[in-house]
Structure formats: C-alpha cells, structure tokens
Amino acid sequence: MIHYSCDRCKKTLSSGEVRYVVRMEVQATLDDEDNSEDRDYLSEIHEILERQDAMESDDFDETLYTRKSFDLCESCRHALVANPLGRPSPIHNLPFSAN
C-alpha cells in the first residue's frame, strides 16, 4: 500500500483523503534585446551545445531546467494558492504611527 504525506507540513494523508499534487517547472530564459535579422542563430545554438558538452550533464540540466512534484494536504494547498511566492503580506509593511 502506498502512503502519502504532505511535503510541506509532513502530515500523513490517509487513503481516502484528498491530496493535491503540485508540479513546478523552472527554466532558464534570456530576453535578448538584439532582435536584428543579422543574427546567426545556428552559430548561437552550436555554441550552446558546445558549452553543454563541456559541462557535466547533471549541472547543465539543473541550471537550465528543473521539474519537481509535491504532494500537499488541503490546508497547505490553500496556503500555497493564497501566497505562491511566500512573500510577507503587504499589510505588515504599512508605516503606521505609534498613536
């Protein structure tokens, strides 16, 4: 029997309980402002592939592309959806006077 637990709070999820699967992909991108038609795209691809050969494949994959999957309970799913980047609430940063 497969046992699941929440990857965030470590709560054990029973077999009848709803479990939420979160899939996350992180990929490198480069917005190049040089959009000229004179670019040699084949040469650029060739250089990237040469650099890839020079690097170890694990390092290359991890720095340019990462895919992860997490199991969450209902309360952790709610917390993730409410604040996906984990930033502090803006209400705490308001400059109130000490009156």
PDB file of N, CA and C in Angstrom:
ATOM      1  N   MET A   1       0.843  -1.178   0.000  1.00  0.00           N
ATOM      2  CA  MET A   1       0.000   0.000   0.000  1.00  0.00           C
ATOM      3  C   MET A   1       0.894   1.249   0.000  1.00  0.00           C
ATOM      4  N   ILE A   2       0.558   2.216  -0.818  1.00  0.00           N
ATOM      5  CA  ILE A   2       1.325   3.445  -0.916  1.00  0.00           C
ATOM      6  C   ILE A   2       0.839   4.421   0.156  1.00  0.00           C
ATOM      7  N   HIS A   3       1.777   5.017   0.879  1.00  0.00           N
ATOM      8  CA  HIS A   3       1.455   6.009   1.900  1.00  0.00           C
ATOM      9  C   HIS A   3       1.947   7.368   1.434  1.00  0.00           C
ATOM     10  N   TYR A   4       1.097   8.362   1.557  1.00  0.00           N
ATOM     11  CA  TYR A   4       1.455   9.718   1.156  1.00  0.00           C
ATOM     12  C   TYR A   4       1.517  10.609   2.385  1.00  0.00           C
ATOM     13  N   SER A   5       2.366  11.618   2.298  1.00  0.00           N
ATOM     14  CA  SER A   5       2.415  12.650   3.334  1.00  0.00           C
ATOM     15  C   SER A   5       2.592  13.997   2.645  1.00  0.00           C
ATOM     16  N   CYS A   6       2.143  15.036   3.308  1.00  0.00           N
ATOM     17  CA  CYS A   6       2.259  16.389   2.773  1.00  0.00           C
ATOM     18  C   CYS A   6       3.734  16.788   2.783  1.00  0.00           C
ATOM     19  N   ASP A   7       4.229  17.235   1.652  1.00  0.00           N
ATOM     20  CA  ASP A   7       5.640  17.621   1.556  1.00  0.00           C
ATOM     21  C   ASP A   7       5.926  18.930   2.273  1.00  0.00           C
ATOM     22  N   ARG A   8       4.900  19.677   2.640  1.00  0.00           N
ATOM     23  CA  ARG A   8       5.103  20.956   3.319  1.00  0.00           C
ATOM     24  C   ARG A   8       5.049  20.807   4.840  1.00  0.00           C
ATOM     25  N   CYS A   9       3.975  20.191   5.360  1.00  0.00           N
ATOM     26  CA  CYS A   9       3.803  20.087   6.817  1.00  0.00           C
ATOM     27  C   CYS A   9       4.081  18.688   7.353  1.00  0.00           C
ATOM     28  N   LYS A  10       4.327  17.731   6.476  1.00  0.00           N
ATOM     29  CA  LYS A  10       4.653  16.340   6.824  1.00  0.00           C
ATOM     30  C   LYS A  10       3.479  15.552   7.404  1.00  0.00           C
ATOM     31  N   LYS A  11       2.259  16.076   7.296  1.00  0.00           N
ATOM     32  CA  LYS A  11       1.069  15.374   7.771  1.00  0.00           C
ATOM     33  C   LYS A  11       0.842  14.124   6.929  1.00  0.00           C
ATOM     34  N   THR A  12       0.534  13.015   7.577  1.00  0.00           N
ATOM     35  CA  THR A  12       0.230  11.777   6.859  1.00  0.00           C
ATOM     36  C   THR A  12      -1.152  11.903   6.235  1.00  0.00           C
ATOM     37  N   LEU A  13      -1.248  11.585   4.964  1.00  0.00           N
ATOM     38  CA  LEU A  13      -2.519  11.682   4.237  1.00  0.00           C
ATOM     39  C   LEU A  13      -3.114  10.284   4.131  1.00  0.00           C
ATOM     40  N   SER A  14      -4.315  10.112   4.658  1.00  0.00           N
ATOM     41  CA  SER A  14      -4.968   8.806   4.608  1.00  0.00           C
ATOM     42  C   SER A  14      -5.412   8.503   3.180  1.00  0.00           C
ATOM     43  N   SER A  15      -5.689   7.247   2.924  1.00  0.00           N
ATOM     44  CA  SER A  15      -6.007   6.831   1.548  1.00  0.00           C
ATOM     45  C   SER A  15      -7.287   7.462   1.022  1.00  0.00           C
ATOM     46  N   GLY A  16      -8.258   7.795   1.877  1.00  0.00           N
ATOM     47  CA  GLY A  16      -9.498   8.404   1.416  1.00  0.00           C
ATOM     48  C   GLY A  16      -9.444   9.916   1.368  1.00  0.00           C
ATOM     49  N   GLU A  17      -8.372  10.497   1.881  1.00  0.00           N
ATOM     50  CA  GLU A  17      -8.244  11.951   1.952  1.00  0.00           C
ATOM     51  C   GLU A  17      -7.772  12.526   0.618  1.00  0.00           C
ATOM     52  N   VAL A  18      -8.287  13.703   0.296  1.00  0.00           N
ATOM     53  CA  VAL A  18      -7.870  14.362  -0.945  1.00  0.00           C
ATOM     54  C   VAL A  18      -6.432  14.822  -0.795  1.00  0.00           C
ATOM     55  N   ARG A  19      -5.656  14.569  -1.827  1.00  0.00           N
ATOM     56  CA  ARG A  19      -4.261  15.003  -1.859  1.00  0.00           C
ATOM     57  C   ARG A  19      -4.094  15.853  -3.103  1.00  0.00           C
ATOM     58  N   TYR A  20      -3.340  16.927  -2.974  1.00  0.00           N
ATOM     59  CA  TYR A  20      -3.118  17.842  -4.093  1.00  0.00           C
ATOM     60  C   TYR A  20      -1.695  17.676  -4.594  1.00  0.00           C
ATOM     61  N   VAL A  21      -1.552  17.515  -5.891  1.00  0.00           N
ATOM     62  CA  VAL A  21      -0.234  17.368  -6.500  1.00  0.00           C
ATOM     63  C   VAL A  21       0.118  18.691  -7.162  1.00  0.00           C
ATOM     64  N   VAL A  22       1.246  19.243  -6.762  1.00  0.00           N
ATOM     65  CA  VAL A  22       1.744  20.497  -7.331  1.00  0.00           C
ATOM     66  C   VAL A  22       2.956  20.149  -8.180  1.00  0.00           C
ATOM     67  N   ARG A  23       2.917  20.562  -9.431  1.00  0.00           N
ATOM     68  CA  ARG A  23       4.056  20.354 -10.331  1.00  0.00           C
ATOM     69  C   ARG A  23       4.660  21.706 -10.653  1.00  0.00           C
ATOM     70  N   MET A  24       5.968  21.781 -10.539  1.00  0.00           N
ATOM     71  CA  MET A  24       6.652  23.048 -10.751  1.00  0.00           C
ATOM     72  C   MET A  24       7.777  22.844 -11.762  1.00  0.00           C
ATOM     73  N   GLU A  25       7.835  23.764 -12.713  1.00  0.00           N
ATOM     74  CA  GLU A  25       8.912  23.760 -13.699  1.00  0.00           C
ATOM     75  C   GLU A  25       9.628  25.102 -13.633  1.00  0.00           C
ATOM     76  N   VAL A  26      10.939  25.038 -13.615  1.00  0.00           N
ATOM     77  CA  VAL A  26      11.752  26.246 -13.627  1.00  0.00           C
ATOM     78  C   VAL A  26      12.702  26.110 -14.804  1.00  0.00           C
ATOM     79  N   GLN A  27      12.664  27.087 -15.701  1.00  0.00           N
ATOM     80  CA  GLN A  27      13.532  27.020 -16.867  1.00  0.00           C
ATOM     81  C   GLN A  27      14.221  28.354 -17.086  1.00  0.00           C
ATOM     82  N   ALA A  28      15.443  28.274 -17.535  1.00  0.00           N
ATOM     83  CA  ALA A  28      16.209  29.479 -17.816  1.00  0.00           C
ATOM     84  C   ALA A  28      15.718  30.095 -19.116  1.00  0.00           C
ATOM     85  N   THR A  29      15.734  31.408 -19.160  1.00  0.00           N
ATOM     86  CA  THR A  29      15.366  32.108 -20.378  1.00  0.00           C
ATOM     87  C   THR A  29      16.209  33.368 -20.474  1.00  0.00           C
ATOM     88  N   LEU A  30      16.417  33.809 -21.644  1.00  0.00           N
ATOM     89  CA  LEU A  30      17.214  35.005 -21.863  1.00  0.00           C
ATOM     90  C   LEU A  30      16.473  35.885 -22.856  1.00  0.00           C
ATOM     91  N   ASP A  31      16.077  37.050 -22.397  1.00  0.00           N
ATOM     92  CA  ASP A  31      15.432  38.009 -23.285  1.00  0.00           C
ATOM     93  C   ASP A  31      16.517  38.874 -23.891  1.00  0.00           C
ATOM     94  N   ASP A  32      16.831  38.589 -25.114  1.00  0.00           N
ATOM     95  CA  ASP A  32      17.892  39.309 -25.805  1.00  0.00           C
ATOM     96  C   ASP A  32      17.281  40.496 -26.530  1.00  0.00           C
ATOM     97  N   GLU A  33      17.806  41.658 -26.261  1.00  0.00           N
ATOM     98  CA  GLU A  33      17.256  42.866 -26.889  1.00  0.00           C
ATOM     99  C   GLU A  33      17.739  43.037 -28.322  1.00  0.00           C
ATOM    100  N   ASP A  34      18.706  42.229 -28.734  1.00  0.00           N
ATOM    101  CA  ASP A  34      19.206  42.307 -30.100  1.00  0.00           C
ATOM    102  C   ASP A  34      18.332  41.422 -30.983  1.00  0.00           C
ATOM    103  N   ASN A  35      17.294  41.991 -31.530  1.00  0.00           N
ATOM    104  CA  ASN A  35      16.375  41.241 -32.373  1.00  0.00           C
ATOM    105  C   ASN A  35      16.647  41.475 -33.854  1.00  0.00           C
ATOM    106  N   SER A  36      17.887  41.754 -34.154  1.00  0.00           N
ATOM    107  CA  SER A  36      18.213  42.053 -35.547  1.00  0.00           C
ATOM    108  C   SER A  36      18.102  40.794 -36.397  1.00  0.00           C
ATOM    109  N   GLU A  37      17.862  41.016 -37.655  1.00  0.00           N
ATOM    110  CA  GLU A  37      17.741  39.897 -38.581  1.00  0.00           C
ATOM    111  C   GLU A  37      19.107  39.342 -38.983  1.00  0.00           C
ATOM    112  N   ASP A  38      20.181  40.016 -38.561  1.00  0.00           N
ATOM    113  CA  ASP A  38      21.522  39.585 -38.922  1.00  0.00           C
ATOM    114  C   ASP A  38      22.074  38.509 -37.989  1.00  0.00           C
ATOM    115  N   ARG A  39      21.331  38.151 -36.962  1.00  0.00           N
ATOM    116  CA  ARG A  39      21.822  37.162 -36.004  1.00  0.00           C
ATOM    117  C   ARG A  39      21.997  35.809 -36.665  1.00  0.00           C
ATOM    118  N   ASP A  40      23.054  35.130 -36.254  1.00  0.00           N
ATOM    119  CA  ASP A  40      23.310  33.783 -36.747  1.00  0.00           C
ATOM    120  C   ASP A  40      22.845  32.793 -35.677  1.00  0.00           C
ATOM    121  N   TYR A  41      21.592  32.401 -35.749  1.00  0.00           N
ATOM    122  CA  TYR A  41      21.005  31.538 -34.735  1.00  0.00           C
ATOM    123  C   TYR A  41      21.662  30.163 -34.708  1.00  0.00           C
ATOM    124  N   LEU A  42      22.022  29.640 -35.864  1.00  0.00           N
ATOM    125  CA  LEU A  42      22.674  28.326 -35.897  1.00  0.00           C
ATOM    126  C   LEU A  42      24.016  28.362 -35.173  1.00  0.00           C
ATOM    127  N   SER A  43      24.743  29.425 -35.329  1.00  0.00           N
ATOM    128  CA  SER A  43      26.015  29.573 -34.627  1.00  0.00           C
ATOM    129  C   SER A  43      25.799  29.653 -33.117  1.00  0.00           C
ATOM    130  N   GLU A  44      24.778  30.396 -32.698  1.00  0.00           N
ATOM    131  CA  GLU A  44      24.481  30.510 -31.269  1.00  0.00           C
ATOM    132  C   GLU A  44      24.089  29.157 -30.678  1.00  0.00           C
ATOM    133  N   ILE A  45      23.288  28.393 -31.400  1.00  0.00           N
ATOM    134  CA  ILE A  45      22.893  27.067 -30.934  1.00  0.00           C
ATOM    135  C   ILE A  45      24.110  26.158 -30.843  1.00  0.00           C
ATOM    136  N   HIS A  46      24.985  26.258 -31.822  1.00  0.00           N
ATOM    137  CA  HIS A  46      26.206  25.455 -31.821  1.00  0.00           C
ATOM    138  C   HIS A  46      27.069  25.776 -30.593  1.00  0.00           C
ATOM    139  N   GLU A  47      27.185  27.055 -30.259  1.00  0.00           N
ATOM    140  CA  GLU A  47      27.969  27.457 -29.079  1.00  0.00           C
ATOM    141  C   GLU A  47      27.343  26.927 -27.795  1.00  0.00           C
ATOM    142  N   ILE A  48      26.030  26.971 -27.697  1.00  0.00           N
ATOM    143  CA  ILE A  48      25.341  26.460 -26.509  1.00  0.00           C
ATOM    144  C   ILE A  48      25.579  24.955 -26.371  1.00  0.00           C
ATOM    145  N   LEU A  49      25.486  24.244 -27.478  1.00  0.00           N
ATOM    146  CA  LEU A  49      25.710  22.801 -27.433  1.00  0.00           C
ATOM    147  C   LEU A  49      27.156  22.462 -27.071  1.00  0.00           C
ATOM    148  N   GLU A  50      28.094  23.255 -27.536  1.00  0.00           N
ATOM    149  CA  GLU A  50      29.486  23.030 -27.159  1.00  0.00           C
ATOM    150  C   GLU A  50      29.704  23.255 -25.666  1.00  0.00           C
ATOM    151  N   ARG A  51      29.067  24.298 -25.125  1.00  0.00           N
ATOM    152  CA  ARG A  51      29.165  24.549 -23.684  1.00  0.00           C
ATOM    153  C   ARG A  51      28.519  23.409 -22.897  1.00  0.00           C
ATOM    154  N   GLN A  52      27.429  22.872 -23.435  1.00  0.00           N
ATOM    155  CA  GLN A  52      26.757  21.761 -22.760  1.00  0.00           C
ATOM    156  C   GLN A  52      27.682  20.551 -22.691  1.00  0.00           C
ATOM    157  N   ASP A  53      28.396  20.270 -23.763  1.00  0.00           N
ATOM    158  CA  ASP A  53      29.328  19.144 -23.762  1.00  0.00           C
ATOM    159  C   ASP A  53      30.452  19.354 -22.754  1.00  0.00           C
ATOM    160  N   ALA A  54      30.862  20.597 -22.574  1.00  0.00           N
ATOM    161  CA  ALA A  54      31.940  20.892 -21.645  1.00  0.00           C
ATOM    162  C   ALA A  54      31.498  20.762 -20.190  1.00  0.00           C
ATOM    163  N   MET A  55      30.236  21.005 -19.933  1.00  0.00           N
ATOM    164  CA  MET A  55      29.707  20.897 -18.568  1.00  0.00           C
ATOM    165  C   MET A  55      29.253  19.470 -18.311  1.00  0.00           C
ATOM    166  N   GLU A  56      29.182  19.108 -17.038  1.00  0.00           N
ATOM    167  CA  GLU A  56      28.601  17.815 -16.707  1.00  0.00           C
ATOM    168  C   GLU A  56      27.106  17.896 -16.957  1.00  0.00           C
ATOM    169  N   SER A  57      26.514  16.821 -17.429  1.00  0.00           N
ATOM    170  CA  SER A  57      25.105  16.853 -17.809  1.00  0.00           C
ATOM    171  C   SER A  57      24.196  17.168 -16.624  1.00  0.00           C
ATOM    172  N   ASP A  58      24.529  16.710 -15.398  1.00  0.00           N
ATOM    173  CA  ASP A  58      23.691  16.995 -14.231  1.00  0.00           C
ATOM    174  C   ASP A  58      23.670  18.480 -13.933  1.00  0.00           C
ATOM    175  N   ASP A  59      24.826  19.139 -13.983  1.00  0.00           N
ATOM    176  CA  ASP A  59      24.885  20.571 -13.727  1.00  0.00           C
ATOM    177  C   ASP A  59      24.120  21.348 -14.789  1.00  0.00           C
ATOM    178  N   PHE A  60      24.247  20.941 -16.021  1.00  0.00           N
ATOM    179  CA  PHE A  60      23.577  21.624 -17.118  1.00  0.00           C
ATOM    180  C   PHE A  60      22.065  21.543 -16.958  1.00  0.00           C
ATOM    181  N   ASP A  61      21.566  20.348 -16.693  1.00  0.00           N
ATOM    182  CA  ASP A  61      20.120  20.171 -16.555  1.00  0.00           C
ATOM    183  C   ASP A  61      19.575  20.970 -15.379  1.00  0.00           C
ATOM    184  N   GLU A  62      20.279  20.959 -14.265  1.00  0.00           N
ATOM    185  CA  GLU A  62      19.788  21.610 -13.057  1.00  0.00           C
ATOM    186  C   GLU A  62      19.793  23.126 -13.182  1.00  0.00           C
ATOM    187  N   THR A  63      20.739  23.695 -13.895  1.00  0.00           N
ATOM    188  CA  THR A  63      20.801  25.147 -14.000  1.00  0.00           C
ATOM    189  C   THR A  63      19.860  25.697 -15.070  1.00  0.00           C
ATOM    190  N   LEU A  64      19.550  24.924 -16.078  1.00  0.00           N
ATOM    191  CA  LEU A  64      18.705  25.412 -17.159  1.00  0.00           C
ATOM    192  C   LEU A  64      17.260  24.934 -17.072  1.00  0.00           C
ATOM    193  N   TYR A  65      17.050  23.779 -16.447  1.00  0.00           N
ATOM    194  CA  TYR A  65      15.690  23.254 -16.377  1.00  0.00           C
ATOM    195  C   TYR A  65      15.548  22.345 -15.168  1.00  0.00           C
ATOM    196  N   THR A  66      14.514  22.580 -14.387  1.00  0.00           N
ATOM    197  CA  THR A  66      14.222  21.748 -13.218  1.00  0.00           C
ATOM    198  C   THR A  66      12.727  21.483 -13.178  1.00  0.00           C
ATOM    199  N   ARG A  67      12.367  20.258 -12.902  1.00  0.00           N
ATOM    200  CA  ARG A  67      10.958  19.883 -12.753  1.00  0.00           C
ATOM    201  C   ARG A  67      10.819  19.156 -11.418  1.00  0.00           C
ATOM    202  N   LYS A  68       9.853  19.590 -10.604  1.00  0.00           N
ATOM    203  CA  LYS A  68       9.616  18.974  -9.298  1.00  0.00           C
ATOM    204  C   LYS A  68       8.130  18.733  -9.122  1.00  0.00           C
ATOM    205  N   SER A  69       7.802  17.793  -8.240  1.00  0.00           N
ATOM    206  CA  SER A  69       6.419  17.466  -7.935  1.00  0.00           C
ATOM    207  C   SER A  69       6.280  17.327  -6.424  1.00  0.00           C
ATOM    208  N   PHE A  70       5.192  17.871  -5.864  1.00  0.00           N
ATOM    209  CA  PHE A  70       4.967  17.850  -4.427  1.00  0.00           C
ATOM    210  C   PHE A  70       3.537  17.415  -4.136  1.00  0.00           C
ATOM    211  N   ASP A  71       3.361  16.675  -3.041  1.00  0.00           N
ATOM    212  CA  ASP A  71       2.038  16.310  -2.542  1.00  0.00           C
ATOM    213  C   ASP A  71       1.700  17.251  -1.391  1.00  0.00           C
ATOM    214  N   LEU A  72       0.482  17.804  -1.412  1.00  0.00           N
ATOM    215  CA  LEU A  72       0.064  18.732  -0.366  1.00  0.00           C
ATOM    216  C   LEU A  72      -1.276  18.315   0.218  1.00  0.00           C
ATOM    217  N   CYS A  73      -1.452  18.617   1.522  1.00  0.00           N
ATOM    218  CA  CYS A  73      -2.760  18.449   2.159  1.00  0.00           C
ATOM    219  C   CYS A  73      -3.610  19.669   1.798  1.00  0.00           C
ATOM    220  N   GLU A  74      -4.867  19.658   2.202  1.00  0.00           N
ATOM    221  CA  GLU A  74      -5.779  20.741   1.829  1.00  0.00           C
ATOM    222  C   GLU A  74      -5.354  22.088   2.407  1.00  0.00           C
ATOM    223  N   SER A  75      -4.946  22.130   3.670  1.00  0.00           N
ATOM    224  CA  SER A  75      -4.579  23.418   4.270  1.00  0.00           C
ATOM    225  C   SER A  75      -3.298  23.979   3.649  1.00  0.00           C
ATOM    226  N   CYS A  76      -2.342  23.129   3.321  1.00  0.00           N
ATOM    227  CA  CYS A  76      -1.114  23.611   2.676  1.00  0.00           C
ATOM    228  C   CYS A  76      -1.380  24.057   1.241  1.00  0.00           C
ATOM    229  N   ARG A  77      -2.321  23.393   0.563  1.00  0.00           N
ATOM    230  CA  ARG A  77      -2.710  23.830  -0.781  1.00  0.00           C
ATOM    231  C   ARG A  77      -3.328  25.221  -0.711  1.00  0.00           C
ATOM    232  N   HIS A  78      -4.168  25.433   0.283  1.00  0.00           N
ATOM    233  CA  HIS A  78      -4.803  26.743   0.453  1.00  0.00           C
ATOM    234  C   HIS A  78      -3.735  27.817   0.703  1.00  0.00           C
ATOM    235  N   ALA A  79      -2.761  27.519   1.554  1.00  0.00           N
ATOM    236  CA  ALA A  79      -1.691  28.478   1.850  1.00  0.00           C
ATOM    237  C   ALA A  79      -0.851  28.767   0.604  1.00  0.00           C
ATOM    238  N   LEU A  80      -0.584  27.750  -0.198  1.00  0.00           N
ATOM    239  CA  LEU A  80       0.202  27.938  -1.420  1.00  0.00           C
ATOM    240  C   LEU A  80      -0.542  28.797  -2.437  1.00  0.00           C
ATOM    241  N   VAL A  81      -1.825  28.529  -2.606  1.00  0.00           N
ATOM    242  CA  VAL A  81      -2.621  29.294  -3.581  1.00  0.00           C
ATOM    243  C   VAL A  81      -2.769  30.745  -3.125  1.00  0.00           C
ATOM    244  N   ALA A  82      -2.907  30.961  -1.817  1.00  0.00           N
ATOM    245  CA  ALA A  82      -3.065  32.317  -1.298  1.00  0.00           C
ATOM    246  C   ALA A  82      -1.783  33.138  -1.422  1.00  0.00           C
ATOM    247  N   ASN A  83      -0.626  32.484  -1.322  1.00  0.00           N
ATOM    248  CA  ASN A  83       0.651  33.200  -1.371  1.00  0.00           C
ATOM    249  C   ASN A  83       1.704  32.301  -2.024  1.00  0.00           C
ATOM    250  N   PRO A  84       1.664  32.136  -3.348  1.00  0.00           N
ATOM    251  CA  PRO A  84       2.535  31.174  -4.018  1.00  0.00           C
ATOM    252  C   PRO A  84       4.029  31.464  -3.891  1.00  0.00           C
ATOM    253  N   LEU A  85       4.417  32.720  -3.727  1.00  0.00           N
ATOM    254  CA  LEU A  85       5.833  33.046  -3.622  1.00  0.00           C
ATOM    255  C   LEU A  85       6.309  33.160  -2.177  1.00  0.00           C
ATOM    256  N   GLY A  86       5.416  33.003  -1.220  1.00  0.00           N
ATOM    257  CA  GLY A  86       5.796  33.044   0.182  1.00  0.00           C
ATOM    258  C   GLY A  86       6.246  34.413   0.663  1.00  0.00           C
ATOM    259  N   ARG A  87       5.791  35.443  -0.004  1.00  0.00           N
ATOM    260  CA  ARG A  87       6.169  36.804   0.391  1.00  0.00           C
ATOM    261  C   ARG A  87       5.386  37.237   1.617  1.00  0.00           C
ATOM    262  N   PRO A  88       5.965  38.120   2.435  1.00  0.00           N
ATOM    263  CA  PRO A  88       5.211  38.646   3.574  1.00  0.00           C
ATOM    264  C   PRO A  88       4.027  39.464   3.079  1.00  0.00           C
ATOM    265  N   SER A  89       2.984  39.459   3.844  1.00  0.00           N
ATOM    266  CA  SER A  89       1.783  40.197   3.489  1.00  0.00           C
ATOM    267  C   SER A  89       2.084  41.692   3.447  1.00  0.00           C
ATOM    268  N   PRO A  90       1.606  42.416   2.425  1.00  0.00           N
ATOM    269  CA  PRO A  90       1.900  43.847   2.336  1.00  0.00           C
ATOM    270  C   PRO A  90       1.298  44.649   3.485  1.00  0.00           C
ATOM    271  N   ILE A  91       0.298  44.116   4.164  1.00  0.00           N
ATOM    272  CA  ILE A  91      -0.333  44.841   5.262  1.00  0.00           C
ATOM    273  C   ILE A  91       0.646  45.026   6.423  1.00  0.00           C
ATOM    274  N   HIS A  92       1.610  44.124   6.557  1.00  0.00           N
ATOM    275  CA  HIS A  92       2.594  44.214   7.651  1.00  0.00           C
ATOM    276  C   HIS A  92       3.646  45.276   7.374  1.00  0.00           C
ATOM    277  N   ASN A  93       3.752  45.742   6.176  1.00  0.00           N
ATOM    278  CA  ASN A  93       4.785  46.722   5.812  1.00  0.00           C
ATOM    279  C   ASN A  93       4.268  48.142   5.762  1.00  0.00           C
ATOM    280  N   LEU A  94       3.021  48.386   6.171  1.00  0.00           N
ATOM    281  CA  LEU A  94       2.465  49.732   6.129  1.00  0.00           C
ATOM    282  C   LEU A  94       3.038  50.556   7.289  1.00  0.00           C
ATOM    283  N   PRO A  95       3.421  51.798   7.017  1.00  0.00           N
ATOM    284  CA  PRO A  95       4.035  52.635   8.056  1.00  0.00           C
ATOM    285  C   PRO A  95       3.003  53.329   8.937  1.00  0.00           C
ATOM    286  N   PHE A  96       2.488  52.620   9.939  1.00  0.00           N
ATOM    287  CA  PHE A  96       1.529  53.201  10.860  1.00  0.00           C
ATOM    288  C   PHE A  96       2.268  53.977  11.947  1.00  0.00           C
ATOM    289  N   SER A  97       1.639  55.064  12.440  1.00  0.00           N
ATOM    290  CA  SER A  97       2.236  55.821  13.526  1.00  0.00           C
ATOM    291  C   SER A  97       2.014  55.068  14.857  1.00  0.00           C
ATOM    292  N   ALA A  98       2.757  55.448  15.869  1.00  0.00           N
ATOM    293  CA  ALA A  98       2.691  54.780  17.163  1.00  0.00           C
ATOM    294  C   ALA A  98       1.638  55.419  18.073  1.00  0.00           C
ATOM    295  N   ASN A  99       0.543  55.937  17.559  1.00  0.00           N
ATOM    296  CA  ASN A  99      -0.500  56.589  18.363  1.00  0.00           C
ATOM    297  C   ASN A  99      -1.246  55.596  19.192  1.00  0.00           C
TER     298      ASN A  99
END
